[in-house]
Amino acid sequence: MSDTTVKKPYVKPSAVAGETKSRALIAGIPARAFILAIVVIWTIPTLGLLVSSFRTQIAIAETGWWHGLINFTDFSQWTIANYERVLFADDMANAFFNSLLITIPSTVIPITMAAFAAYAIAWMIFPGRKILFVIIVGLLIVPLQMALIPVLRVYTRHGINGTYLGMWLAHTGFGLPLATYMLYGYISSIPKSILESAHADGATPWMMFTRLVLPLSIPAIASFSIFQFLWVWNDLLVALVFFGTRRPIVTTRLAELVGSRGQSWHVLTAGAFITMVVPLIIFFSLQRYFVRGMMAGSVKG
Amino acid sequence: MKKLLQIGVMLVIMLAFSVPMLMAGAQAERTVEATNPTGNPWTDGQDLSGTEVILFGAYVDEDAARFRTAMEPFIEQTGIDVVYEGSGDFEALITVRAEGGDPPDIAVFPQPGLMTDLFNQGHVIDLRDWMSENDLRDSYDESWIDMSRHADGAIMGAWYRTSVKSLVWYPPAVFEEEGYEIPTTWDELLALSDQMVADGYTPWSIAMESGGATGWVGTDWIEDIMLRIHPPEVYDAWVAGDLRFDSPEVREAFEYLEEIWMNDDYVLGGAGSILTVPFGDGANPLVMSPPRALLHRQASFITAFLPDGTEVGPDGDINFFYLPQIKPELGDPVLVAGDIMSAMRDRPEVRAVMRYLATGESTRGWLEQGGFVAPHADVPLDWYPAEDRPYAEIVQNADVVRFDASDLMPGAVGTGSFWTGMVDFVSGDSLDDVLPAIDASWPR
């Protein structure tokens, strides 16, 4: 089966006359202005953080970040010391490496498992699958904080506390319900006729899964990868409980930089932008799938 | 299709690559060697080299590095590796780890209330099983041992670091220029404040905002005043819950506080700004040029929040004096806070580390680097760098030392209604509402 049979040709609504087009443009101005206003408001905190991250500790303490923009030419306030402090902190390179080592498997494992599970629940007929699905969806509302102590007890008994394996398992467990639910919504919306014809051609469930369902679900898988990656990358709580601080990861190292009494919070401004880099790379490389995937599960067949 | 295969192959490679690192981790394990592992006063003549003791506390970054330096002599002499893990979320995590069966060997509690809770749950070991009280008396004054004692007599830990709370910060340059004298009584302090107002200054910078913990700055003031207007027995009864908040004694303390806090001429930004300024920014107005306020009462740790390059000392940008006494017959009491080391697991090497921590020698590596005051009585003053000696002198010269009351009270009060009560009081609620509400929340 080639890709072209799967993809539907995308027709641009370009057959509209030029006149109606310009009229539509004028009618759209208030909406566009509104969207622009929201975008600006939404971006202001990030802008403030960005400006602050280049200002000295004294400047941050004395005046708001907008003073930095108003008196832009006052160069005594500008500095890259915050970035230096974070980038060249002890163990920062190690922390990035360890964070990746935790985040990548913690993204891949739950998605793989969730894809299998979603396919099985959506398309394979076995007793109890409805109940199984209800249980999985029910687990969505269990806050992970509730599981910390019981899971830690199990980990301590088996000696996987503070290991990478423990982190992968924890994030897999915490991520699976949502992943399964989202992928189920998407996979169950695949037209029945496609799978039936494949079945008629003699395809096994495994072949249908790997050759049909997986390629068709790439948008959903990609968008959930972004969610899960961001969640694991930015996680501090699970890391503190199950991984400890003996081996640094980005979030725990950054939390340490702030100091015992939070006195160096100004380095967080720079830290925020530095840690943002990796998720941004992930986001932009998967972005073309993201918008399509946002509708994952919204329309069910 | 090809793409999927590629992704699959990448995953397999990634997993294969990370599995060997499961247990090893990305950091090389260091090896510890001791030339003579039995020739030390801590291991009871046993050779414990090669073992490891894990400490967990709230020191991070620079503090953590300094603490590790202080452990070096012990590691060199005994061959026991002392591993320190720190987290700013210590308070939440220690409970989770204790409950989850994964406690550290030794916990560094920044407040004894939490330690008492964990002791009551059976997670903390009574030090009397390991060493006699006489051993402890060699290195601590009686008041410190009392502060580590549980109501049933158990010793729950060994004090390791203290911070002095009864300090007032001021910019020495302005004092010299205006000819201000350091006040030695409360009346002189108020007279000085009036003089500053007359000279066109704002005397006090008071900053209380501390997120979910907003209120502790106020409780510190009340505690300091309580120690200065009543004998220590009254303070102890108040901490134990025998003296109610809604009593003439505590009311009197609030009235002293009101005299300064509720005077809009005294407080920078007026009383209304007390709640909104972060406590860490409280001393900054003193070091701005020109200074926007001249007095700030805060513990010794405030220096960590000052802008980089600020010099502390009689000739520096900022200096401190002892918060003056109110009633001369009560002498000079000192309000302290501090960290206490509690053992949570029993192994010979843990006992050895605890013995080390209970001696002044264990603090030397840190106090020589500055920013540290040891509660140990066997620490000579000349170990301190010159800038820290005044703090140490205040502790050692104190007539009465008492621990921050809010840290000793039950959590519902000490980190709950006492804090919120202070916030309500500053917001303008009357004492007739605030004090009975705190009493009502006391678990009895």
XYZ file of C-alpha atoms in Angstrom:
745
model
C 0.000 0.000 0.000
C 1.389 3.343 -0.922
C 1.005 6.583 0.918
C -1.084 8.221 -1.758
C -4.080 6.036 -1.142
C -4.148 7.177 2.422
C -3.728 10.900 1.993
C -6.735 12.746 0.678
C -5.998 15.409 -1.894
C -6.238 18.795 -0.238
C -8.253 21.308 -2.256
C -7.630 24.966 -1.503
C -10.776 27.092 -1.437
C -9.177 29.357 -4.016
C -12.051 29.364 -6.452
C -13.521 32.449 -4.820
C -13.732 35.640 -6.827
C -11.270 38.478 -5.989
C -14.039 40.900 -4.995
C -15.606 38.699 -2.333
C -12.118 37.934 -1.130
C -11.316 41.572 -0.326
C -14.715 42.043 1.252
C -14.098 39.055 3.477
C -10.742 40.590 4.361
C -12.355 43.834 5.528
C -14.996 41.965 7.487
C -12.208 40.022 9.152
C -10.390 43.084 10.479
C -12.091 43.268 13.915
C -11.513 39.552 14.408
C -7.885 39.886 13.383
C -7.391 42.883 15.666
C -8.928 40.913 18.491
C -6.653 37.941 17.889
C -3.650 40.233 17.645
C -4.582 41.861 20.967
C -4.863 38.478 22.637
C -1.545 37.368 21.192
C 0.122 40.517 22.521
C -1.391 40.105 25.984
C -0.408 36.450 26.016
C 3.168 37.235 25.047
C 3.789 40.075 27.486
C 4.810 37.908 30.463
C 7.282 36.021 28.287
C 8.625 39.295 26.950
C 9.004 40.579 30.499
C 10.875 37.429 31.438
C 13.121 37.783 28.408
C 13.936 41.418 29.205
C 14.529 40.603 32.864
C 16.839 37.754 31.975
C 19.261 40.261 30.436
C 19.121 42.729 33.330
C 21.323 42.814 36.393
C 20.098 41.600 39.750
C 19.979 45.162 41.087
C 18.062 46.448 38.077
C 15.495 43.656 38.413
C 15.032 44.435 42.093
C 14.806 48.197 41.674
C 12.597 48.700 38.639
C 10.134 46.728 36.545
C 11.261 45.165 33.281
C 9.448 47.825 31.213
C 11.903 50.390 32.582
C 14.527 48.367 30.758
C 12.746 48.970 27.465
C 11.964 52.635 28.174
C 15.553 53.428 29.122
C 16.974 51.038 26.588
C 20.186 53.005 26.187
C 21.082 52.738 29.862
C 23.643 50.038 29.305
C 24.582 49.648 32.958
C 21.471 47.551 33.449
C 22.163 45.011 30.707
C 24.147 41.880 31.411
C 24.537 38.302 30.265
C 25.653 37.260 33.740
C 22.387 35.409 34.380
C 22.940 33.236 31.326
C 26.575 32.663 32.228
C 25.582 31.630 35.723
C 23.163 28.993 34.443
C 25.108 27.744 31.428
C 28.412 27.398 33.217
C 27.036 26.121 36.494
C 28.638 22.903 37.681
C 27.065 19.830 36.197
C 24.776 21.688 33.801
C 25.928 19.653 30.792
C 25.461 16.498 32.807
C 22.011 17.677 33.804
C 20.964 18.192 30.170
C 22.261 14.746 29.277
C 20.491 13.084 32.208
C 17.279 14.940 31.426
C 17.336 13.651 27.850
C 18.105 10.172 29.099
C 14.987 10.309 31.226
C 12.725 12.190 28.851
C 13.188 10.292 25.596
C 12.370 6.795 26.879
C 9.660 8.272 29.101
C 8.034 9.637 25.962
C 8.591 6.651 23.694
C 7.554 3.866 26.067
C 4.089 5.148 27.020
C 3.245 6.084 23.436
C 4.215 2.688 22.096
C 2.195 0.928 24.758
C -0.730 3.300 24.356
C -0.845 2.737 20.592
C -1.045 -1.021 21.063
C -3.679 -0.654 23.756
C -5.761 1.848 21.810
C -5.758 -0.364 18.738
C -6.769 -3.392 20.747
C -9.567 -1.590 22.530
C -10.831 0.050 19.355
C -10.670 -2.772 16.844
C -10.065 -6.150 18.474
C -13.018 -7.962 19.928
C -12.393 -9.529 23.298
C -14.503 -9.788 26.451
C -14.272 -6.925 28.909
C -12.779 -4.350 26.569
C -15.444 -1.758 27.386
C -14.816 -2.152 31.107
C -11.057 -1.990 30.519
C -11.504 1.254 28.633
C -13.684 2.751 31.360
C -11.040 1.862 33.958
C -8.305 3.516 31.896
C -10.369 6.657 31.434
C -11.194 6.592 35.153
C -7.464 6.607 35.944
C -7.236 9.987 34.217
C -8.748 11.654 37.252
C -6.372 10.118 39.791
C -3.872 12.834 40.725
C -0.347 11.508 40.510
C 0.490 12.944 43.947
C -1.719 10.232 45.414
C 0.472 7.549 43.927
C 3.824 8.933 45.117
C 4.090 7.162 48.466
C 2.696 3.741 47.382
C 4.895 3.694 44.287
C 7.914 4.769 46.327
C 7.305 1.840 48.687
C 7.268 -0.604 45.796
C 10.392 0.983 44.335
C 12.225 0.824 47.645
C 11.370 -2.848 48.020
C 12.751 -3.648 44.588
C 15.694 -1.293 44.725
C 14.851 0.705 41.609
C 14.531 3.959 43.477
C 16.861 6.619 42.088
C 17.437 4.740 38.819
C 16.587 5.696 35.256
C 14.386 2.621 35.002
C 12.322 3.883 37.923
C 11.838 7.250 36.238
C 10.803 5.664 32.947
C 8.299 3.423 34.644
C 6.859 6.232 36.739
C 6.383 8.572 33.797
C 5.033 5.716 31.689
C 2.461 4.934 34.344
C 1.460 8.544 34.841
C 1.285 9.223 31.090
C -0.453 6.061 29.889
C -4.110 6.818 30.690
C -4.177 10.072 28.765
C -2.103 8.618 25.913
C -4.383 5.602 25.573
C -7.494 7.735 25.719
C -6.279 10.198 23.104
C -4.988 7.554 20.719
C -8.167 5.517 21.165
C -10.206 8.492 20.062
C -8.088 8.853 16.948
C -7.651 5.201 16.064
C -11.305 4.348 16.531
C -12.198 7.071 14.021
C -10.335 5.342 11.200
C -13.011 4.340 8.662
C -14.082 0.766 9.227
C -14.067 0.061 5.499
C -10.274 0.499 5.235
C -9.615 -2.071 7.924
C -12.287 -4.430 6.559
C -10.824 -4.427 3.084
C -7.382 -5.068 4.518
C -8.832 -7.936 6.470
C -10.454 -9.291 3.308
C -7.049 -9.156 1.605
C -5.777 -11.471 4.304
C -3.948 -9.025 6.574
C -3.286 -10.200 10.137
C -4.115 -7.858 13.062
C -0.374 -7.208 13.428
C -0.026 -6.198 9.781
C -3.113 -3.990 10.031
C -1.632 -2.308 13.080
C 1.837 -1.683 11.704
C 0.919 -0.904 8.105
C -2.389 0.862 8.458
C -3.176 2.094 11.932
C 0.264 3.412 12.897
C 0.889 5.452 9.729
C -2.629 6.844 9.907
C -2.192 7.851 13.544
C 1.076 9.739 13.102
C -0.584 13.141 13.755
C -2.059 11.941 17.048
C 1.149 10.202 18.060
C 3.233 13.257 17.226
C 1.034 15.641 19.138
C 0.924 13.423 22.172
C 4.707 13.058 22.003
C 4.937 16.815 22.384
C 2.662 16.812 25.418
C 4.486 13.957 27.077
C 7.935 15.300 26.228
C 7.107 18.721 27.662
C 5.582 17.213 30.768
C 8.547 14.964 31.499
C 11.132 17.589 30.555
C 9.582 20.162 32.881
C 8.804 17.732 35.685
C 10.331 18.483 39.061
C 8.077 16.596 41.475
C 8.435 13.075 40.106
C 12.170 13.593 39.673
C 12.647 14.782 43.243
C 10.742 11.845 44.682
C 11.957 8.962 42.527
C 15.304 10.190 41.238
C 16.655 12.373 44.032
C 19.300 15.013 43.490
C 22.463 12.906 43.520
C 22.478 12.906 39.751
C 21.398 16.280 38.436
C 18.679 16.816 35.873
C 17.824 20.199 34.430
C 14.861 20.992 36.654
C 16.461 19.906 39.920
C 19.741 21.637 39.056
C 17.886 24.846 38.237
C 15.940 24.655 41.480
C 19.260 24.359 43.314
C 20.714 27.392 41.567
C 18.032 29.528 43.159
C 19.684 28.922 46.508
C 18.618 27.645 49.907
C 16.354 30.619 50.536
C 15.376 31.508 47.012
C 17.800 34.445 47.107
C 19.048 33.960 43.529
C 15.697 33.811 41.825
C 16.972 36.200 39.161
C 18.901 33.332 37.538
C 15.577 31.592 36.922
C 14.805 34.160 34.241
C 17.759 32.994 32.194
C 17.223 29.392 33.249
C 13.705 29.445 31.874
C 14.904 30.419 28.420
C 17.769 27.961 28.393
C 15.595 24.994 29.346
C 12.977 26.123 26.862
C 15.355 25.481 23.981
C 14.969 21.708 23.865
C 11.153 21.644 24.028
C 11.074 24.377 21.370
C 13.183 22.261 19.023
C 10.839 19.321 19.600
C 7.797 21.507 19.123
C 8.883 23.065 15.861
C 10.087 19.794 14.383
C 6.757 18.119 15.178
C 4.640 21.215 14.640
C 3.258 20.269 11.242
C 1.636 17.242 12.870
C 0.522 19.173 15.875
C -2.374 21.154 14.466
C -3.857 18.092 12.822
C -3.389 16.121 15.988
C -5.145 18.711 18.100
C -8.367 17.350 16.699
C -7.423 13.851 17.745
C -10.448 12.141 19.181
C -12.743 15.080 18.562
C -14.633 13.303 15.804
C -15.410 9.684 16.439
C -16.647 7.243 13.814
C 6.603 3.348 6.038
C 10.340 3.804 5.794
C 10.103 6.638 8.254
C 8.397 4.402 10.795
C 11.122 1.833 10.425
C 13.727 4.515 10.968
C 12.014 5.704 14.104
C 11.816 2.125 15.341
C 15.500 1.528 14.763
C 16.358 4.780 16.512
C 14.317 3.761 19.539
C 15.989 0.386 19.819
C 19.411 2.016 19.610
C 18.464 4.599 22.191
C 17.168 2.013 24.636
C 20.132 -0.282 24.112
C 22.421 2.659 24.754
C 20.704 3.732 27.944
C 20.205 0.350 29.616
C 23.814 -0.076 30.736
C 23.567 3.329 32.363
C 20.573 2.300 34.429
C 22.413 1.689 37.616
C 25.667 3.452 36.879
C 24.372 6.919 36.124
C 26.158 9.637 34.255
C 28.381 10.634 37.112
C 31.449 8.691 38.038
C 31.412 7.279 41.537
C 34.227 8.680 43.581
C 36.364 6.473 45.729
C 37.196 7.341 49.274
C 40.372 6.250 50.936
C 41.439 6.651 54.509
C 44.984 6.013 55.630
C 44.045 5.014 59.147
C 40.297 4.395 59.335
C 40.230 3.509 63.015
C 42.324 6.361 64.411
C 39.493 8.807 65.001
C 37.110 9.619 67.838
C 33.906 8.844 65.949
C 33.853 5.237 64.743
C 34.393 3.586 68.136
C 37.564 1.969 66.844
C 35.752 0.192 64.009
C 36.980 0.192 60.435
C 33.979 1.497 58.524
C 35.815 2.675 55.434
C 34.038 2.088 52.157
C 30.594 2.592 53.658
C 28.287 5.406 52.692
C 25.997 7.679 54.658
C 23.320 9.700 52.878
C 22.225 13.047 54.259
C 19.228 14.905 52.953
C 18.460 18.523 53.682
C 17.425 21.898 52.383
C 20.921 23.275 51.697
C 21.424 23.649 47.965
C 24.026 25.128 45.632
C 26.644 27.149 47.539
C 25.383 26.028 50.926
C 25.515 22.404 49.819
C 29.076 22.844 48.546
C 30.137 24.441 51.835
C 28.532 21.677 53.830
C 30.380 19.084 51.776
C 33.644 20.905 52.507
C 32.868 20.690 56.216
C 32.464 16.912 55.876
C 35.849 16.448 54.151
C 37.974 15.975 57.312
C 35.617 13.263 58.496
C 35.666 11.489 55.139
C 39.462 11.614 55.022
C 39.912 10.245 58.500
C 37.282 7.512 58.524
C 36.929 6.475 54.899
C 33.150 6.789 55.265
C 31.676 8.569 52.267
C 29.248 11.242 53.396
C 26.868 11.939 50.524
C 24.746 15.044 50.772
C 21.552 15.497 48.744
C 19.732 18.811 48.909
C 16.396 20.089 47.734
C 14.502 23.295 48.258
C 11.391 21.150 48.670
C 12.874 19.306 51.616
C 9.856 19.696 53.892
C 7.459 18.043 51.481
C 9.887 15.386 50.304
C 11.121 14.160 53.675
C 7.578 13.185 54.627
C 7.039 11.382 51.334
C 10.381 9.586 51.593
C 9.834 8.561 55.202
C 6.354 7.256 54.429
C 7.544 5.585 51.256
C 10.180 3.583 53.140
C 13.091 5.475 51.591
C 14.304 7.826 54.342
C 17.836 9.214 54.148
C 20.273 8.062 56.823
C 20.307 11.523 58.343
C 17.878 14.367 57.711
C 18.797 18.030 58.161
C 15.605 19.591 59.492
C 15.321 23.357 59.063
C 12.597 23.445 61.704
C 12.104 21.197 64.728
C 8.301 21.038 64.419
C 8.524 18.746 61.400
C 11.189 16.666 63.130
C 8.879 16.192 66.121
C 6.081 15.029 63.814
C 8.334 12.435 62.201
C 9.667 11.394 65.623
C 6.106 10.809 66.800
C 5.544 8.610 63.762
C 8.609 6.560 64.672
C 10.850 7.689 61.801
C 13.467 9.519 63.879
C 15.857 7.731 66.221
C 16.348 8.838 69.846
C 19.976 9.968 70.108
C 20.161 8.797 73.719
C 20.401 5.258 72.322
C 23.723 6.213 70.775
C 25.381 8.737 73.053
C 24.932 10.008 76.571
C 23.586 13.431 77.389
C 26.935 14.168 79.002
C 28.624 13.670 75.633
C 26.245 16.240 74.201
C 26.928 18.658 77.055
C 30.579 18.754 75.956
C 29.536 20.509 72.783
C 26.187 22.203 73.490
C 24.855 24.570 76.122
C 21.917 23.321 78.118
C 19.431 25.573 76.305
C 20.280 23.947 72.945
C 19.924 20.421 74.346
C 16.562 21.442 75.780
C 15.490 22.660 72.368
C 16.190 19.236 70.840
C 14.346 17.367 73.558
C 11.002 15.718 72.922
C 8.262 16.084 75.529
C 8.926 12.477 76.607
C 12.627 13.190 77.207
C 14.105 11.804 73.975
C 16.857 13.738 72.185
C 15.698 13.990 68.609
C 18.786 15.392 66.969
C 21.973 17.424 67.114
C 21.924 21.135 66.268
C 24.200 22.049 63.419
C 23.603 25.582 62.175
C 21.890 28.590 63.657
C 20.822 31.940 62.363
C 20.416 34.899 64.657
C 17.080 36.602 64.253
C 17.289 39.523 66.705
C 19.127 41.879 64.365
C 18.403 45.357 63.046
C 20.155 46.357 59.819
C 21.178 49.914 59.010
C 23.351 51.849 56.565
C 26.427 52.955 58.591
C 27.252 55.862 56.264
C 23.972 57.649 56.978
C 24.299 57.009 60.705
C 27.739 58.598 60.692
C 26.671 61.549 58.572
C 23.627 62.307 60.754
C 25.336 61.453 64.023
C 22.844 58.742 64.941
C 23.752 56.532 67.904
C 23.136 52.789 67.972
C 20.154 52.389 70.346
C 20.589 50.087 73.317
C 17.025 50.237 74.645
C 13.614 50.078 73.002
C 12.881 53.678 74.001
C 16.082 54.820 72.325
C 15.043 52.853 69.237
C 11.705 54.689 69.091
C 13.409 58.035 69.787
C 15.833 57.338 66.952
C 12.912 56.510 64.636
C 11.248 59.821 65.561
C 14.499 61.671 64.970
C 14.783 60.083 61.501
C 11.242 61.157 60.642
C 12.085 64.688 61.818
C 15.169 64.638 59.582
C 13.045 63.700 56.579
C 13.921 60.003 56.423
C 11.658 56.978 56.506
C 13.016 54.847 59.340
C 11.689 51.322 58.778
C 11.566 48.976 55.844
C 9.238 46.106 56.722
C 8.592 43.389 54.165
C 6.477 40.357 54.835
C 5.464 38.755 51.533
C 6.710 35.161 51.321
C 4.228 33.314 49.130
C 2.393 30.618 51.045
C 4.526 31.365 54.094
C 3.598 35.052 54.298
C 3.352 35.956 57.961
C 6.578 34.572 59.384
C 8.250 37.969 59.396
C 5.491 39.163 61.719
C 5.700 36.117 63.971
C 9.446 36.712 64.330
C 8.806 40.268 65.540
C 6.197 39.094 68.053
C 8.565 36.401 69.336
C 11.417 38.863 69.716
C 9.150 41.239 71.635
C 7.747 38.411 73.808
C 11.275 37.518 74.892
C 11.962 41.142 75.778
C 8.861 41.861 77.869
C 8.364 38.552 79.701
C 10.642 36.053 81.445
C 11.577 32.958 79.379
C 9.138 30.810 81.364
C 6.248 32.825 79.932
C 7.650 32.320 76.438
C 7.958 28.572 77.011
C 4.387 28.370 78.315
C 3.219 30.247 75.243
C 5.104 27.856 72.926
C 3.662 24.853 74.778
C 0.141 26.182 74.413
C -0.371 26.771 78.138
C -0.486 30.523 77.662
C -3.219 31.531 75.224
C -2.730 34.043 72.437
C -5.729 35.932 73.783
C -3.944 36.799 77.022
C -2.686 40.122 78.406
C 0.906 38.927 77.915
C 0.599 38.288 74.165
C -1.631 41.324 73.651
C 1.102 43.475 75.161
C 3.561 42.177 72.558
C 1.181 43.081 69.733
C 0.856 46.576 71.181
C 4.631 47.072 71.038
C 4.562 45.863 67.441
C 1.692 48.181 66.557
C 3.673 51.178 67.743
C 6.153 50.703 64.893
C 4.230 48.819 62.196
C 1.026 50.804 62.169
C 2.754 54.177 62.109
C 2.645 55.343 58.494
C 5.448 57.832 59.160
C 7.738 55.022 60.286
C 7.169 52.450 57.557
C 8.384 52.774 53.978
C 5.311 52.849 51.758
C 3.064 52.952 54.811
C 1.668 50.023 56.775
C -0.250 48.951 53.686
C 2.898 47.964 51.810
C 4.158 45.566 54.503
C 2.191 42.664 53.059
C 3.122 43.196 49.438
C 6.911 43.571 49.481
C 8.804 40.238 49.287
C 10.802 39.652 52.484
C 13.970 39.111 50.444
C 13.750 42.670 49.111
C 13.303 44.080 52.618
C 16.888 45.232 53.100
C 17.358 46.582 49.580
C 15.983 50.078 50.357
C 18.827 50.469 52.879
C 21.540 49.982 50.268
C 20.005 52.043 47.491
C 21.492 55.441 46.863
C 20.094 57.464 48.445
C 18.720 55.001 51.018
C 14.932 54.917 51.065
C 14.760 53.474 54.585
C 17.280 53.262 57.412
C 16.246 50.338 59.621
C 15.288 46.745 58.861
C 14.815 43.943 61.367
C 15.702 40.590 59.884
C 17.763 37.469 60.594
C 21.420 37.137 59.613
C 20.519 35.331 56.374
C 19.237 38.532 54.775
C 22.784 39.253 53.570
C 22.309 36.472 51.007
C 19.529 38.513 49.386
C 21.489 41.751 49.098
C 22.609 42.708 45.606
C 25.974 41.210 44.629
C 28.866 43.369 45.745
C 27.131 44.831 48.786
C 29.579 45.061 51.658
C 28.525 44.152 55.152
C 30.313 45.661 58.137
C 30.882 48.844 60.122
C 32.573 50.473 57.102
C 30.443 48.752 54.473
C 27.121 49.514 52.828
C 25.090 47.851 55.548
C 25.660 46.721 59.113
C 23.555 45.467 61.985
C 22.952 45.991 65.675
C 21.291 43.804 68.259
C 17.529 44.467 68.523
C 17.557 46.380 71.834
C 16.160 45.102 75.084
C 12.854 46.422 76.417
C 13.016 45.511 80.111
C 16.542 45.732 81.572
C 15.793 43.084 84.219
C 15.321 40.506 81.442
C 18.821 41.068 80.035
C 19.647 40.417 76.380
C 17.582 37.542 74.996
C 18.290 36.172 71.530
C 15.819 34.610 69.151
C 17.369 31.971 66.920
C 16.414 29.541 64.219
C 18.509 26.637 63.117
C 18.993 23.312 61.452
C 19.067 20.085 63.366
C 20.497 16.744 62.263
C 18.303 13.736 62.984
C 19.194 10.108 62.396
C 16.584 8.086 60.537
C 18.436 4.796 60.031
C 20.642 2.882 62.438
C 23.990 1.659 61.112
C 27.442 1.939 62.691
C 28.579 4.447 60.064
C 25.473 6.597 60.634
C 26.275 6.669 64.352
C 29.812 7.774 63.510
C 28.577 10.648 61.346
C 26.145 11.751 64.058
C 28.947 11.800 66.621
C 30.959 13.966 64.263
C 28.073 16.358 63.611
C 27.526 16.769 67.346
C 30.966 18.311 67.747
C 31.962 21.837 66.865
C 34.754 20.499 64.674
C 32.195 19.383 62.070
C 31.218 23.014 61.441
C 34.734 24.383 61.027
C 34.946 23.772 57.280
C 31.781 25.769 56.739
C 32.174 28.596 59.216
C 35.627 29.403 57.877
C 33.972 30.086 54.523
C 31.575 32.570 56.121
C 27.831 32.970 56.476
C 27.597 30.386 59.214
C 27.031 30.488 62.956
C 27.474 27.259 64.897
C 25.303 26.419 67.895
C 28.128 24.305 69.309
C 29.663 25.697 72.479
C 33.053 24.120 71.701
C 33.639 26.364 68.710
C 36.205 29.056 69.568
C 35.391 32.558 68.295
C 38.673 32.837 66.425
C 37.578 30.138 63.949
C 35.099 32.612 62.517
C 36.048 35.064 59.803
C 35.984 38.623 61.134
C 32.660 39.503 59.517
C 30.790 36.623 61.182
C 32.275 37.033 64.649
C 29.691 39.624 65.762
C 26.846 37.133 65.162
C 28.656 34.425 67.064
C 29.296 36.875 69.896
C 25.587 37.736 70.095
C 24.756 34.029 70.435
C 27.499 33.320 72.953
C 26.765 36.451 75.051
C 23.026 35.928 75.134
C 21.387 35.782 78.535
C 18.568 33.694 77.132
C 18.441 31.787 73.853
C 15.073 30.744 72.556
C 14.040 29.090 69.334
C 11.622 30.646 66.867
C 8.272 29.900 68.546
C 6.312 29.413 65.340
C 8.675 26.578 64.367
C 7.982 24.840 67.675
C 4.231 25.260 67.828
C 1.965 22.649 66.219
C 1.945 23.010 62.444
C -1.692 24.148 62.360
C -0.651 27.201 64.376
C 3.084 27.710 63.782
C 2.893 27.474 59.990
C -0.817 28.196 59.784
C -3.029 30.391 61.891
C -0.167 32.353 63.535
C 1.010 33.369 60.043
C -2.451 34.148 58.732
C -3.243 35.911 62.022
C -0.300 38.243 61.409
C -1.561 38.924 57.900
C -5.061 39.677 59.218
C -3.616 41.925 61.905
C -1.578 43.908 59.383
C -4.632 44.130 57.131
C -6.399 45.969 59.938
C -8.359 43.272 61.807
C -8.680 43.934 65.518
C -6.812 41.872 68.104
C -10.187 40.843 69.539
C -10.785 38.867 66.332
C -7.252 37.770 65.475
C -6.062 36.323 68.794
C -9.111 34.165 69.669
C -9.024 32.792 66.099
C -5.427 31.617 66.591
C -6.370 30.021 69.916
C -9.306 28.259 68.299
C -7.039 26.599 65.737
C -4.656 25.166 68.369
C -5.044 21.379 68.357
C -5.764 20.466 71.984
